[in-house]
Amino acid sequence: MPDFARRSARHASFVIGAVLVGALLLSAAVSLVWSPWPPAEIDIPNKFAAPSAAHWFGTDSLGRDIAAQLLVGSQNSIVVGVVAVGIGLVFGVSLGLLAAARRGWVDDLVMRLADFAFAFPALLLAILLTAIYGPGLLVSIVAIGIFNIPVFASIARGA
C-alpha cells in the first residue's frame, strides 16, 4: 500500500480528487449529527442574505441557510452515486458475463443493445424518465443506473 500512496501522491489530479471526495464524505458525516440551521427552515426576512457569522454561505430566495443545505445535500450525492453505480454494476456485470459465457446470438444481442445505449444520449434518457415519472431522487438514480449498465456489461464481457 505504501507504494500506491507514493505513486498516487505524484499526480495532482488524484490528490485533488481525493481531497474533494474526503470533503464530501466529511460533510455528509457532519450533517448526520449537526447542522448550523434546519435545512428546510424558511426565513423570508433574511432572504438573499450575504455570508455572515450566522449564515456562513448566506441564504437563498426563501431565506434557507445555504451551508445547511450543502451539508444535507452531500448525503444525497453519496446515496445517488452508490446506488446508481450499484444498479449498473449488478445488471451490467450480469449481462456481460452472460454474453461472454453464451457467445453466439446472446453475445451479439447484448453487445448490440450496449452499442445502442452508448449511442443514446444519457441526458435524453434522464429527460424521458423525468417526463414519464416526474422529478425526484429515485428517477435520477434509475436514470444514472440505466446509463451505467452498458458500460459495466462491455467491461465484464471484454474481461
Coordinates of C-alpha atoms in Angstrom, one line a residue:
M1 CA 0.0 0.0 0.0
P2 CA 2.8 2.5 0.7
D3 CA 3.9 2.1 -3.0
F4 CA 0.4 3.1 -4.1
A5 CA 0.3 6.1 -1.9
R6 CA 3.7 7.2 -3.1
R7 CA 2.8 6.8 -6.8
S8 CA -0.6 8.5 -6.4
A9 CA 0.8 11.5 -4.5
R10 CA 2.7 12.4 -7.6
H11 CA -0.5 13.0 -9.6
A12 CA -2.1 16.3 -8.8
S13 CA -5.4 15.3 -10.2
F14 CA -5.6 12.3 -7.9
V15 CA -4.7 14.3 -4.9
I16 CA -7.3 17.0 -5.7
G17 CA -10.0 14.3 -6.3
A18 CA -9.1 12.5 -3.1
V19 CA -9.4 15.8 -1.1
L20 CA -12.8 16.6 -2.7
V21 CA -14.2 13.1 -2.0
G22 CA -12.9 13.4 1.5
A23 CA -14.6 16.7 1.9
L24 CA -17.8 15.3 0.6
L25 CA -17.7 12.3 3.0
L26 CA -16.8 14.6 5.9
S27 CA -19.6 17.0 5.2
A28 CA -22.1 14.1 5.0
A29 CA -20.8 12.6 8.3
V30 CA -21.0 16.0 10.0
S31 CA -24.6 16.6 8.7
L32 CA -25.8 13.4 10.4
V33 CA -25.0 14.9 13.8
W34 CA -25.0 18.7 13.3
S35 CA -26.3 21.4 11.0
P36 CA -26.0 25.2 11.6
W37 CA -29.7 25.6 10.8
P38 CA -32.5 23.3 9.8
P39 CA -32.1 23.0 6.0
A40 CA -35.7 23.5 5.1
E41 CA -36.4 26.3 7.6
I42 CA -37.8 29.3 5.7
D43 CA -36.9 32.8 7.0
I44 CA -38.4 35.3 4.5
P45 CA -36.9 38.5 6.2
N46 CA -33.4 37.1 5.7
K47 CA -33.8 36.0 2.1
F48 CA -30.7 36.6 -0.1
A49 CA -28.6 37.5 3.0
A50 CA -24.9 37.8 2.4
P51 CA -22.5 35.4 4.1
S52 CA -22.1 36.2 7.7
A53 CA -21.4 34.6 11.1
A54 CA -25.0 33.5 11.3
H55 CA -25.2 32.2 7.7
W56 CA -21.8 31.1 6.5
F57 CA -22.7 30.9 2.8
G58 CA -25.7 33.3 3.0
T59 CA -29.3 32.4 2.3
D60 CA -31.3 31.6 -0.8
S61 CA -34.5 33.2 -2.2
L62 CA -36.6 31.8 0.7
G63 CA -34.2 32.6 3.5
R64 CA -32.9 29.0 3.8
D65 CA -29.4 28.6 5.0
I66 CA -27.1 27.5 2.1
A67 CA -24.5 25.9 4.3
A68 CA -27.1 23.6 5.9
Q69 CA -28.5 22.7 2.5
L70 CA -25.0 21.8 1.2
L71 CA -24.3 19.7 4.3
V72 CA -27.5 17.7 4.0
G73 CA -27.2 17.6 0.2
S74 CA -23.9 15.8 0.4
Q75 CA -25.8 12.8 1.8
N76 CA -28.0 12.7 -1.3
S77 CA -24.9 12.9 -3.5
I78 CA -23.4 9.8 -1.9
V79 CA -26.6 7.8 -2.0
V80 CA -27.2 8.6 -5.7
G81 CA -23.7 7.7 -6.6
V82 CA -23.5 4.4 -4.7
V83 CA -27.0 3.2 -5.6
A84 CA -26.8 4.2 -9.3
V85 CA -23.4 2.6 -9.7
G86 CA -24.7 -0.5 -7.8
I87 CA -27.6 -0.8 -10.3
G88 CA -25.2 -0.5 -13.2
L89 CA -22.8 -2.9 -11.6
V90 CA -25.3 -5.7 -10.8
F91 CA -27.2 -5.6 -14.1
G92 CA -24.2 -4.7 -16.3
V93 CA -21.8 -7.4 -15.0
S94 CA -24.6 -10.0 -15.1
L95 CA -25.3 -9.2 -18.8
G96 CA -21.6 -9.0 -19.7
L97 CA -20.9 -12.4 -18.1
L98 CA -24.0 -13.9 -19.8
A99 CA -22.8 -12.6 -23.1
A100 CA -19.2 -13.9 -22.6
A101 CA -20.4 -17.3 -21.4
R102 CA -23.1 -17.9 -24.0
R103 CA -21.4 -16.3 -27.1
G104 CA -23.3 -16.6 -30.3
W105 CA -26.6 -14.7 -30.7
V106 CA -26.8 -13.9 -27.0
D107 CA -23.4 -12.1 -27.2
D108 CA -24.5 -10.3 -30.3
L109 CA -27.8 -9.2 -28.8
V110 CA -26.3 -7.9 -25.5
M111 CA -23.5 -6.1 -27.2
R112 CA -25.8 -4.5 -29.9
L113 CA -28.1 -3.3 -27.1
A114 CA -25.0 -1.9 -25.3
D115 CA -23.9 -0.1 -28.5
F116 CA -27.5 1.3 -28.9
A117 CA -27.4 2.6 -25.3
F118 CA -24.0 4.2 -25.9
A119 CA -25.4 6.0 -29.0
F120 CA -28.4 7.2 -27.0
P121 CA -27.6 10.4 -25.0
A122 CA -27.8 9.9 -21.3
L123 CA -29.4 13.4 -20.8
L124 CA -32.2 12.4 -23.2
L125 CA -32.9 9.3 -21.2
A126 CA -33.0 11.3 -18.0
I127 CA -35.4 13.8 -19.5
L128 CA -37.6 11.0 -20.8
L129 CA -37.8 9.3 -17.4
T130 CA -38.5 12.6 -15.7
A131 CA -41.3 13.4 -18.2
I132 CA -42.9 10.0 -17.6
Y133 CA -42.4 9.5 -13.9
G134 CA -41.9 13.1 -12.6
P135 CA -38.9 14.6 -11.0
G136 CA -37.4 13.0 -7.9
L137 CA -34.4 11.4 -6.4
L138 CA -35.4 7.9 -7.4
V139 CA -35.9 8.8 -11.0
S140 CA -32.4 10.3 -11.1
I141 CA -30.9 7.2 -9.5
V142 CA -32.6 4.9 -12.0
A143 CA -31.6 7.1 -15.0
I144 CA -28.0 7.1 -14.0
G145 CA -28.1 3.4 -13.1
I146 CA -29.5 2.5 -16.5
F147 CA -26.9 4.5 -18.3
N148 CA -24.1 2.6 -16.4
I149 CA -25.4 -0.8 -17.4
P150 CA -23.8 -1.0 -20.8
V151 CA -20.5 0.4 -19.5
F152 CA -20.2 -2.5 -17.0
A153 CA -21.6 -5.0 -19.5
S154 CA -18.9 -4.1 -22.0
I155 CA -16.1 -4.2 -19.5
A156 CA -17.3 -7.5 -18.0
R157 CA -17.7 -9.2 -21.4
G158 CA -14.3 -7.9 -22.5
A159 CA -12.6 -9.2 -19.4

